[in-house]
XYZ file of C-alpha atoms in Angstrom:
682
model
C 115.663 -60.444 110.449
C 114.840 -64.139 110.286
C 117.367 -66.452 108.678
C 115.652 -67.611 105.513
C 116.209 -68.075 101.818
C 113.025 -66.207 100.867
C 113.585 -62.814 99.159
C 112.336 -59.808 101.139
C 111.411 -56.452 99.572
C 112.911 -53.428 101.408
C 111.354 -50.000 100.782
C 112.994 -46.696 101.782
C 110.966 -43.435 101.861
C 112.037 -39.824 102.340
C 111.104 -38.497 105.783
C 110.246 -35.061 104.332
C 108.662 -36.127 101.030
C 106.728 -39.409 100.951
C 106.667 -39.346 97.154
C 110.414 -40.000 97.112
C 111.133 -43.714 97.663
C 113.134 -46.671 96.400
C 112.967 -50.468 96.821
C 115.386 -53.358 96.656
C 115.157 -57.162 97.002
C 117.228 -58.717 99.785
C 117.783 -62.405 100.533
C 119.330 -63.343 103.879
C 120.682 -66.878 103.905
C 122.551 -69.091 106.292
C 126.133 -69.849 105.423
C 126.702 -72.900 103.263
C 126.359 -76.144 105.207
C 129.619 -77.483 106.621
C 128.550 -81.078 105.999
C 126.329 -82.877 103.489
C 123.589 -85.517 103.601
C 123.811 -89.247 102.935
C 121.164 -91.894 102.294
C 121.841 -95.565 103.129
C 119.584 -98.630 102.804
C 120.109 -101.680 105.004
C 118.258 -104.802 103.793
C 117.118 -107.650 106.021
C 119.245 -110.741 106.343
C 122.375 -109.260 104.751
C 124.021 -107.625 107.751
C 125.587 -104.239 107.210
C 126.603 -102.782 103.883
C 129.679 -100.909 102.907
C 129.165 -97.597 101.146
C 129.347 -99.054 97.642
C 126.500 -101.489 98.358
C 124.144 -99.416 100.418
C 124.524 -95.753 99.581
C 122.178 -94.114 97.113
C 121.570 -90.568 95.940
C 119.795 -88.142 98.238
C 116.510 -87.184 96.540
C 115.999 -83.646 95.327
C 113.980 -81.276 97.452
C 110.334 -81.022 96.485
C 108.896 -77.704 95.367
C 107.887 -76.972 98.959
C 111.434 -77.635 100.266
C 110.916 -81.137 101.658
C 112.837 -84.385 101.329
C 110.520 -87.322 100.655
C 112.189 -90.477 101.959
C 110.732 -93.919 101.258
C 111.757 -96.937 103.348
C 111.059 -100.182 101.483
C 107.616 -99.643 99.994
C 108.502 -101.419 96.766
C 110.593 -98.623 95.277
C 113.692 -99.550 97.260
C 114.064 -103.269 97.706
C 111.036 -105.449 98.341
C 107.299 -104.874 98.288
C 106.474 -105.674 101.917
C 107.091 -102.996 104.562
C 109.046 -105.283 106.896
C 111.342 -102.688 108.418
C 111.637 -102.492 112.179
C 113.887 -101.742 115.138
C 113.811 -104.330 117.919
C 115.818 -106.036 120.618
C 116.485 -109.253 118.700
C 117.266 -108.103 115.183
C 118.422 -104.514 115.459
C 117.615 -102.368 112.424
C 115.928 -104.424 109.691
C 114.988 -103.078 106.246
C 115.909 -99.581 107.359
C 116.688 -96.398 105.454
C 119.217 -94.128 107.166
C 119.123 -90.445 106.193
C 121.781 -88.464 108.032
C 124.423 -85.754 108.082
C 127.674 -87.261 106.793
C 129.815 -86.453 109.814
C 130.564 -88.263 113.068
C 129.807 -86.061 116.083
C 131.994 -87.051 119.048
C 130.609 -84.500 121.494
C 127.604 -82.235 121.866
C 125.119 -82.014 119.021
C 121.569 -80.787 118.420
C 119.261 -81.795 115.574
C 115.876 -80.272 114.751
C 113.525 -81.084 111.872
C 109.949 -81.138 110.667
C 108.685 -84.710 110.163
C 105.433 -86.086 108.785
C 104.332 -89.598 107.840
C 103.280 -89.872 104.191
C 102.599 -93.600 104.235
C 102.547 -96.175 107.031
C 102.215 -99.960 106.818
C 98.845 -101.669 107.019
C 100.149 -103.485 110.100
C 101.596 -100.908 112.443
C 103.823 -101.705 115.409
C 105.974 -100.084 118.058
C 109.083 -101.089 116.090
C 108.053 -99.375 112.835
C 108.332 -95.635 112.324
C 111.047 -92.980 112.332
C 113.958 -92.536 114.687
C 115.431 -89.025 115.045
C 118.733 -88.329 116.833
C 122.205 -89.837 117.095
C 123.033 -93.100 115.265
C 126.352 -94.936 115.618
C 128.082 -96.579 112.693
C 127.434 -100.302 112.574
C 130.277 -102.490 113.907
C 133.262 -102.570 111.529
C 131.562 -100.059 109.256
C 131.658 -96.370 108.459
C 127.917 -96.133 107.906
C 124.834 -97.018 109.982
C 123.580 -100.591 109.766
C 121.840 -103.455 111.548
C 123.611 -103.172 114.904
C 123.792 -99.391 115.105
C 123.036 -97.847 118.510
C 120.862 -94.771 118.967
C 119.916 -91.937 121.271
C 116.970 -89.678 120.538
C 113.260 -89.958 119.669
C 111.238 -92.787 118.135
C 108.117 -91.626 116.235
C 106.211 -94.917 116.233
C 103.352 -96.180 114.075
C 101.743 -97.962 117.014
C 101.698 -97.888 120.770
C 101.357 -95.149 123.307
C 99.842 -93.990 126.501
C 96.304 -95.243 127.024
C 96.367 -97.386 123.951
C 96.602 -94.586 121.425
C 97.722 -95.830 118.003
C 100.605 -93.410 117.441
C 103.211 -92.198 119.914
C 106.659 -90.708 120.300
C 109.088 -91.909 122.916
C 112.649 -91.203 123.935
C 114.924 -94.066 122.880
C 118.411 -94.831 124.195
C 120.031 -98.112 123.168
C 121.711 -100.462 125.593
C 124.532 -102.860 124.842
C 122.220 -105.868 125.009
C 118.884 -104.272 124.144
C 118.417 -102.362 120.930
C 115.313 -100.371 121.846
C 115.294 -99.356 125.480
C 112.787 -96.526 125.877
C 112.461 -93.942 128.606
C 111.393 -90.386 129.226
C 109.263 -88.723 126.545
C 105.982 -90.544 125.906
C 103.315 -88.593 124.072
C 100.311 -89.527 121.923
C 100.353 -87.977 118.453
C 98.270 -87.936 115.275
C 99.251 -90.116 112.362
C 98.485 -87.448 109.784
C 100.088 -84.520 111.605
C 103.456 -82.865 111.073
C 105.679 -82.179 114.091
C 108.997 -80.595 114.926
C 111.363 -82.996 116.662
C 114.438 -81.829 118.527
C 117.181 -83.929 120.106
C 120.093 -82.475 122.096
C 123.096 -84.427 123.388
C 125.372 -82.936 126.044
C 127.637 -84.321 128.747
C 124.547 -84.670 130.989
C 122.500 -86.847 128.654
C 119.861 -86.460 125.972
C 117.016 -83.951 125.911
C 114.160 -84.835 123.589
C 111.370 -82.458 122.569
C 108.179 -82.642 120.522
C 106.763 -79.392 119.126
C 103.817 -78.190 117.065
C 105.015 -77.723 113.499
C 102.759 -74.731 112.879
C 103.578 -72.701 115.998
C 106.695 -74.222 117.549
C 104.756 -74.721 120.790
C 106.340 -77.445 122.905
C 104.009 -80.407 123.430
C 106.352 -82.554 125.502
C 109.978 -82.723 126.588
C 112.069 -85.177 128.559
C 115.607 -85.433 129.870
C 117.165 -88.876 129.458
C 120.352 -89.159 131.529
C 123.116 -91.618 130.743
C 122.887 -94.904 132.611
C 125.095 -97.897 133.218
C 125.342 -100.108 130.152
C 124.167 -97.477 127.702
C 126.596 -97.120 124.843
C 125.442 -93.918 123.129
C 127.038 -91.636 125.706
C 128.515 -88.151 125.495
C 131.659 -89.018 123.519
C 130.351 -91.929 121.416
C 130.771 -90.959 117.751
C 127.337 -90.717 116.135
C 125.727 -89.522 112.952
C 122.922 -86.985 113.439
C 119.903 -87.917 111.370
C 117.013 -90.300 110.809
C 116.295 -94.030 110.577
C 113.080 -94.900 108.698
C 111.516 -98.336 109.195
C 108.635 -99.384 106.908
C 107.360 -95.846 106.383
C 107.481 -93.033 103.872
C 108.016 -89.588 105.353
C 108.523 -85.937 104.554
C 111.501 -84.410 106.347
C 112.272 -80.708 106.124
C 113.863 -77.708 107.803
C 116.692 -79.900 109.092
C 119.184 -78.052 111.280
C 122.172 -79.545 113.084
C 124.507 -77.793 115.519
C 127.589 -79.020 117.360
C 129.800 -77.950 120.284
C 128.021 -75.115 122.178
C 125.241 -74.728 119.554
C 126.129 -71.070 118.932
C 126.423 -69.587 115.477
C 125.166 -71.096 112.260
C 124.221 -74.760 112.114
C 126.786 -77.102 110.561
C 124.009 -78.406 108.357
C 120.740 -76.828 107.353
C 118.137 -77.443 104.689
C 115.864 -74.632 103.468
C 113.011 -73.471 105.694
C 109.652 -75.013 104.880
C 106.096 -73.853 105.408
C 104.177 -75.918 107.988
C 101.707 -78.390 106.589
C 98.019 -77.522 107.084
C 96.587 -78.725 110.387
C 93.134 -80.316 109.982
C 90.521 -80.455 112.716
C 90.537 -83.907 114.286
C 87.518 -83.534 116.567
C 85.176 -80.981 118.138
C 83.086 -80.822 121.270
C 80.662 -78.243 122.577
C 81.553 -76.201 125.622
C 79.652 -73.563 127.602
C 80.978 -70.028 127.950
C 82.080 -69.394 131.535
C 82.201 -73.094 132.448
C 85.488 -74.995 132.472
C 84.029 -78.499 132.453
C 82.452 -79.785 129.261
C 78.905 -81.165 129.366
C 79.010 -84.929 129.858
C 78.695 -87.309 126.929
C 80.743 -88.369 123.920
C 79.168 -85.738 121.670
C 78.178 -88.162 118.919
C 74.731 -88.366 117.379
C 74.288 -91.689 119.184
C 75.428 -90.310 122.562
C 75.146 -86.500 122.610
C 76.612 -84.375 125.355
C 73.918 -83.365 127.837
C 73.283 -80.047 129.576
C 70.488 -79.511 132.126
C 69.563 -75.970 133.153
C 66.784 -74.385 135.162
C 64.598 -71.903 133.319
C 65.287 -69.035 135.707
C 69.051 -69.386 135.184
C 68.965 -69.100 131.381
C 65.762 -67.388 130.266
C 67.223 -63.880 130.304
C 70.819 -64.315 129.123
C 70.465 -67.576 127.207
C 73.234 -70.161 126.944
C 76.406 -69.200 125.083
C 77.959 -72.226 123.398
C 81.620 -72.354 122.415
C 83.582 -74.758 120.232
C 86.344 -76.896 121.732
C 88.498 -77.767 118.731
C 91.167 -80.465 118.718
C 93.924 -79.744 118.081
C 93.625 -76.192 119.354
C 96.167 -75.024 116.738
C 94.165 -76.351 113.764
C 93.943 -73.999 110.793
C 90.153 -73.755 110.777
C 88.598 -72.970 114.164
C 85.226 -71.776 112.884
C 81.978 -73.700 113.454
C 78.268 -73.382 112.735
C 75.338 -74.344 114.969
C 72.038 -75.924 113.969
C 69.039 -77.557 115.583
C 69.676 -81.247 114.905
C 67.280 -82.922 112.504
C 65.559 -86.327 112.730
C 65.617 -88.535 114.749
C 65.874 -85.660 117.219
C 62.827 -83.590 118.134
C 63.211 -80.017 119.316
C 60.817 -77.867 121.322
C 60.065 -74.424 119.892
C 61.046 -72.826 123.213
C 64.751 -73.354 122.404
C 66.539 -71.827 119.391
C 70.183 -71.287 118.450
C 72.024 -68.632 116.429
C 73.840 -70.418 113.597
C 76.914 -68.163 113.677
C 77.340 -67.105 117.306
C 76.100 -70.229 119.072
C 73.861 -68.245 121.442
C 70.966 -70.419 122.601
C 67.767 -68.469 123.350
C 65.349 -70.006 125.860
C 61.672 -68.957 126.005
C 60.457 -71.699 128.329
C 61.031 -75.280 129.500
C 61.828 -77.780 126.781
C 64.421 -79.971 125.105
C 66.496 -79.434 121.988
C 69.603 -81.018 120.468
C 72.213 -78.714 118.947
C 74.438 -79.911 116.115
C 77.767 -78.061 115.834
C 79.666 -78.566 112.550
C 83.283 -77.536 111.960
C 84.018 -75.442 108.881
C 87.087 -77.604 108.264
C 86.919 -79.655 105.066
C 86.612 -82.842 107.139
C 83.516 -81.318 108.838
C 83.748 -83.075 112.203
C 80.649 -82.462 114.299
C 79.358 -82.636 117.859
C 75.895 -82.908 119.387
C 74.575 -81.401 122.619
C 71.127 -82.072 124.083
C 69.912 -79.137 126.182
C 67.178 -79.789 128.739
C 65.589 -76.724 130.317
C 63.455 -77.560 133.346
C 61.032 -75.490 135.436
C 62.746 -73.822 138.352
C 61.457 -76.557 140.641
C 60.952 -80.248 139.797
C 59.937 -82.333 142.815
C 61.125 -85.879 143.296
C 58.782 -88.598 142.105
C 58.683 -92.353 142.520
C 62.041 -94.046 142.003
C 63.779 -97.388 142.567
C 66.978 -98.535 144.275
C 69.341 -100.568 142.107
C 72.330 -102.796 142.912
C 74.609 -105.093 140.923
C 73.340 -108.085 142.920
C 70.802 -108.972 145.608
C 73.110 -111.008 147.843
C 76.604 -110.593 149.280
C 79.044 -112.757 151.216
C 79.874 -112.017 154.859
C 82.937 -109.742 155.197
C 83.851 -110.317 151.546
C 81.914 -108.096 149.207
C 81.187 -104.402 149.170
C 78.528 -103.327 146.675
C 77.156 -99.914 145.774
C 73.457 -99.058 145.743
C 72.125 -96.168 143.684
C 68.820 -94.679 142.535
C 67.261 -93.923 139.170
C 66.156 -90.405 140.178
C 66.275 -88.290 136.966
C 68.894 -85.559 136.714
C 66.085 -83.069 136.076
C 64.840 -83.365 139.663
C 65.794 -80.286 141.697
C 68.597 -80.971 144.199
C 67.361 -84.227 145.759
C 68.819 -85.099 149.153
C 68.965 -88.904 149.573
C 69.299 -90.448 153.040
C 70.079 -94.188 153.295
C 69.186 -96.387 156.269
C 69.444 -100.092 157.060
C 66.818 -102.132 158.891
C 69.471 -104.239 160.639
C 72.857 -102.633 161.234
C 74.108 -105.862 162.829
C 73.691 -107.590 159.458
C 74.291 -104.889 156.823
C 76.154 -101.607 157.368
C 77.232 -98.761 155.163
C 80.882 -98.158 154.299
C 82.382 -94.653 154.320
C 86.153 -94.865 154.215
C 87.197 -96.728 157.349
C 83.888 -96.193 159.181
C 80.665 -98.258 159.023
C 77.762 -95.950 159.917
C 74.130 -97.084 160.176
C 72.968 -94.244 157.900
C 74.563 -92.176 155.118
C 73.551 -89.299 152.853
C 74.339 -89.031 149.159
C 73.260 -90.137 145.670
C 74.653 -93.658 146.295
C 75.648 -95.854 149.234
C 78.190 -98.638 149.651
C 77.301 -101.571 151.918
C 78.848 -104.759 153.279
C 77.532 -107.738 155.267
C 78.608 -108.493 158.842
C 76.733 -111.774 159.403
C 74.379 -114.121 157.624
C 70.813 -112.889 157.280
C 69.118 -110.069 155.402
C 68.387 -106.374 155.760
C 66.196 -103.858 153.968
C 67.965 -100.756 152.698
C 65.726 -97.675 152.477
C 66.509 -94.590 150.419
C 64.513 -91.457 151.264
C 64.791 -88.646 148.702
C 63.617 -85.134 149.572
C 63.349 -82.002 147.428
C 62.546 -78.477 148.644
C 60.635 -75.833 146.664
C 61.459 -72.152 146.791
C 58.698 -71.509 149.335
C 60.068 -74.225 151.620
C 57.545 -76.899 150.652
C 59.148 -80.350 150.801
C 58.400 -83.460 148.782
C 59.704 -86.839 149.966
C 59.664 -90.280 148.359
C 61.129 -93.604 149.529
C 62.307 -96.804 147.868
C 63.737 -100.014 149.329
C 66.021 -102.895 148.423
C 66.405 -106.136 150.386
C 69.938 -107.537 150.529
C 70.682 -111.135 151.592
C 73.963 -111.912 153.363
C 75.438 -115.403 153.008
C 78.304 -117.302 154.607
C 81.313 -117.788 152.381
C 81.569 -121.588 152.500
C 84.758 -123.190 151.141
C 87.919 -121.083 150.800
C 88.674 -122.612 147.386
C 87.361 -120.568 144.497
C 88.833 -122.469 141.536
C 91.048 -125.526 141.201
C 92.274 -127.269 138.052
C 94.991 -129.862 137.575
C 96.141 -131.736 134.488
C 94.693 -135.211 134.033
C 93.272 -137.558 131.437
C 89.855 -136.007 132.058
C 90.846 -132.395 131.440
C 92.118 -132.453 127.863
C 90.905 -129.492 125.825
C 91.947 -126.932 123.209
C 91.702 -123.207 123.921
C 90.849 -122.295 120.345
C 87.339 -121.580 121.691
C 86.011 -120.830 125.180
C 86.263 -123.709 127.639
C 83.971 -123.762 130.660
C 85.282 -125.380 133.860
C 83.553 -125.918 137.187
C 85.159 -124.552 140.371
C 86.349 -128.125 141.029
C 88.084 -128.375 137.632
C 85.520 -130.380 135.647
C 85.011 -129.588 131.960
C 81.409 -128.499 131.316
C 79.773 -129.107 127.953
C 76.566 -127.213 128.789
C 76.318 -124.105 130.976
C 72.655 -123.406 130.386
C 71.097 -121.960 133.519
C 74.470 -121.671 135.245
C 75.996 -118.521 136.723
C 79.466 -117.377 135.645
C 81.853 -116.989 138.558
C 79.766 -119.296 140.689
C 78.960 -122.463 138.730
C 81.704 -122.136 136.129
C 84.707 -120.118 134.979
C 85.699 -119.411 131.375
C 89.133 -120.274 129.975
C 90.111 -118.774 126.627
C 93.352 -118.621 124.658
C 94.724 -115.202 123.768
C 96.923 -116.930 121.174
C 96.232 -119.855 118.867
C 97.543 -123.357 119.369
C 97.150 -123.712 123.159
C 96.016 -127.176 124.286
C 95.659 -128.840 127.679
C 96.743 -132.498 127.824
C 97.241 -134.975 130.639
C 100.738 -133.478 131.002
C 99.568 -129.882 131.362
C 99.149 -126.677 129.384
C 102.262 -125.738 127.413
C 102.678 -121.981 126.960
C 105.434 -121.334 124.428
C 105.453 -117.547 123.930
C 101.668 -117.646 124.435
C 99.027 -116.633 126.983
C 95.511 -117.524 128.115
C 92.840 -116.136 130.427
C 90.887 -117.624 133.308
C 87.656 -115.967 134.358
C 86.912 -113.789 131.343
C 84.455 -114.387 128.495
C 85.431 -114.710 124.844
C 83.931 -111.391 123.941
C 83.801 -108.247 121.884
C 83.565 -104.935 123.745
C 82.233 -106.591 126.855
C 79.584 -108.727 125.137
C 79.870 -112.452 125.716
C 79.644 -114.476 122.530
C 81.555 -111.952 120.447
C 84.502 -112.665 118.179
C 87.510 -111.188 119.967
C 88.906 -110.885 123.452
C 88.358 -107.538 125.113
C 91.500 -105.584 125.957
C 90.063 -102.431 127.458
C 89.277 -101.120 130.898
C 85.590 -101.858 130.237
C 86.213 -105.588 130.013
C 88.404 -105.532 133.094
C 85.527 -104.213 135.195
C 82.393 -105.763 133.705
C 83.456 -109.154 132.380
C 85.599 -110.619 135.144
C 84.174 -113.708 136.845
C 86.313 -113.701 140.012
C 85.617 -111.673 143.138
C 88.994 -110.627 144.526
C 87.594 -108.030 146.936
C 89.196 -110.074 149.713
C 92.812 -111.263 149.924
C 93.367 -114.380 147.787
C 96.203 -116.812 147.128
C 96.907 -117.927 143.549
C 99.065 -121.052 143.219
C 100.589 -122.027 139.868
C 102.143 -125.485 139.544
C 104.453 -126.250 136.617
C 106.584 -129.203 135.540
C 109.083 -127.643 133.142
C 110.445 -124.291 132.047
C 112.897 -123.114 129.395
C 114.115 -119.611 128.621
C 115.783 -116.691 130.356
C 112.796 -114.395 130.866
C 110.323 -114.434 133.774
C 106.757 -115.693 133.445
C 103.791 -113.363 133.966
C 100.599 -113.422 135.977
C 98.285 -110.571 134.958
C 95.309 -109.320 136.976
C 92.570 -107.566 134.952
C 94.884 -107.099 132.002
C 94.467 -108.627 128.543
C 97.679 -107.179 127.097
C 101.294 -106.593 128.020
C 100.602 -102.911 128.649
C 99.654 -101.474 132.025
C 97.841 -98.712 130.143
C 95.212 -101.297 129.087
C 94.231 -102.123 132.675
C 92.366 -100.140 135.310
C 95.034 -101.421 137.718
C 97.855 -99.873 135.679
C 101.356 -101.303 136.117
C 100.248 -103.118 139.298
C 98.303 -105.519 137.055
C 101.502 -107.325 135.965
C 103.182 -109.784 138.344
C 106.310 -111.712 137.372
C 107.820 -114.883 138.737
C 110.990 -116.769 137.783
C 110.369 -120.488 137.230
C 113.115 -123.107 137.456
C 113.810 -125.631 134.714
C 112.903 -128.685 136.802
C 109.467 -127.396 137.770
C 107.877 -126.269 141.006
C 105.144 -123.943 142.165
C 104.641 -120.226 142.551
C 102.325 -118.669 145.125
C 101.061 -115.129 144.803
C 99.077 -113.314 147.494
C 96.712 -110.763 145.961
C 95.767 -108.145 148.552
C 93.219 -105.494 147.467
C 94.985 -103.016 149.744
C 97.956 -103.090 147.357
C 95.908 -101.663 144.460
C 94.791 -98.060 144.126
C 91.758 -99.068 142.048
C 90.869 -102.122 144.123
C 87.125 -101.784 143.463
C 87.667 -103.315 140.013
C 88.833 -106.516 141.713
C 85.236 -107.458 142.468
C 84.939 -108.335 138.753
C 88.365 -109.807 138.020
C 90.119 -112.230 135.703
C 93.704 -113.444 135.433
C 96.016 -114.127 132.533
C 99.018 -116.476 132.445
C 101.723 -115.603 129.935
C 105.063 -116.909 128.715
C 107.204 -114.297 126.988
C 108.948 -114.715 123.651
C 111.711 -117.351 123.636
C 110.281 -118.960 126.793
C 108.094 -122.001 127.463
C 106.376 -123.200 130.628
C 104.253 -126.309 131.225
C 101.487 -125.534 133.726
C 100.104 -128.584 135.542
C 97.808 -126.985 138.105
C 96.114 -123.740 139.114
C 94.418 -123.089 142.447
C 92.723 -119.851 143.530
C 91.544 -119.610 147.123
C 90.752 -117.014 149.750
C 93.788 -116.460 151.915
C 93.443 -117.313 155.595
C 94.475 -114.530 157.919
């Protein structure tokens, strides 16, 4: 029988006479908790509190057996949610909710946790910590300089830029919030089960689905040199809340070998409902989803031949996220205006079976039965069994390339509805332009696209021949061409700027500079990356004077537009992979040398040179962690040279549209007097 405090009715019946029976009500409960709970508030700027100053009453359980804990949202000391946990200030404006006992050995804590309210400005330092918390120095309660080991449920930050994440957190002596191990994107509105275990080997952190107990992620965090929350460090088991309000329930804490009843337990709670966050449309029997975002603006797309679907139809299936949502049901409809649907395609509202009577196009709208009614769209195109290739064109990002420097990809605009086109690519002059396939450079290639590079100055015509074959063997062939010019590289210097009386400017708006370092007031008719490069501040207050550019905990970009989602002229700097690829003005397809000259430096942290990265996170760059390069300046000034070799990057193709960022970390300042970017000589 499950350990619970919910009464259970037991019925006994006679084996020989079913009319004879009796019932009784039984409640099975855990033993009384060995320890109690405590609630402590630690306000900013006042250090740690003793118990008489900081301790307050633990709130009563709600009707559904939950503790609702509020961390400084007006009710408990101040109206602004300023709480955080960081390397410089420790715990600030923090509410500690914990079992009132110091565990000096093994312990395990498990609980359901859900955000009720989060601040309007989220950050990686705001949220909930779950695990072991030391008393503050010279105190018997947690406080500003408490150390921790466990899980941080954060209100911002995560893999791939997701807004909410959980991470393992183990404090160091000199760094309050060292994170390692568990790193998992989560939903702000969702409830989870968190579990933290400390043994002599280290911490084990786990994230589980509240509704089912299914494990979403787990990580082992071993002890390391300098970490203070080790196996025998006395800690409280509980929670630290920073600028959030949360529901915490079904708390269970064990010690020693974790056998027997927990030393603390709160009543079991019923999982919160799980709403549907998103839906997409899948196809029965196919693992991959049809391509497309699934929105009304960009529906998923499915192309089928009539002979493959006319008899059995197309069976749609919902792909619900999260998969453990309470409501998994959906309904299917033919989408209304602005979509138009051919009468040859219909869909069953309940089952999602698409019936096909002939070629045509229709867009299906699938709507979740969840109260939030998320929806997805799928455009189905049914073609005749054979669609021959027609006239098409060859496209390329540019019409000219530099000898031995650039590799560009050519493609065609042949519609996806064409039946199995085979495209063969040839070059009119293989001594001038060749194809690239891995390490080889053949004179002809086959495939939907072709990569080329130039061997010497001149030009060559690239021909694409596309052929389709009907069922009776009849072939249809069409050709298209593209002429590519190949130019000599010229000077090795790509960009050069140095501080002078003539180069004074503020980076509060885009600044355009010629490759030779001249400020340009008008770029009309000019080409970015050739006639000029764009400089833009990623922080306010950056100015270039005759003495240089002073970066005091600030950063700026060279070679990227001041844009919004990849569109020059927008209002914010792009920080996504899209901008890294499409907006960069430098071509780093070949090895380059970047030289940074500086006259002064203060601080203890290294300076940063970023490649195709607008943030401090590798997850925001197509180059990942390789996008961040550090160097350690000296106080009296000097120069730093960095050789950028495309071979060192797994996604080196993005370097053909590159930009750089120069950054000084917090508490550091560097005065940059010159920047030179040039192709490295072999």
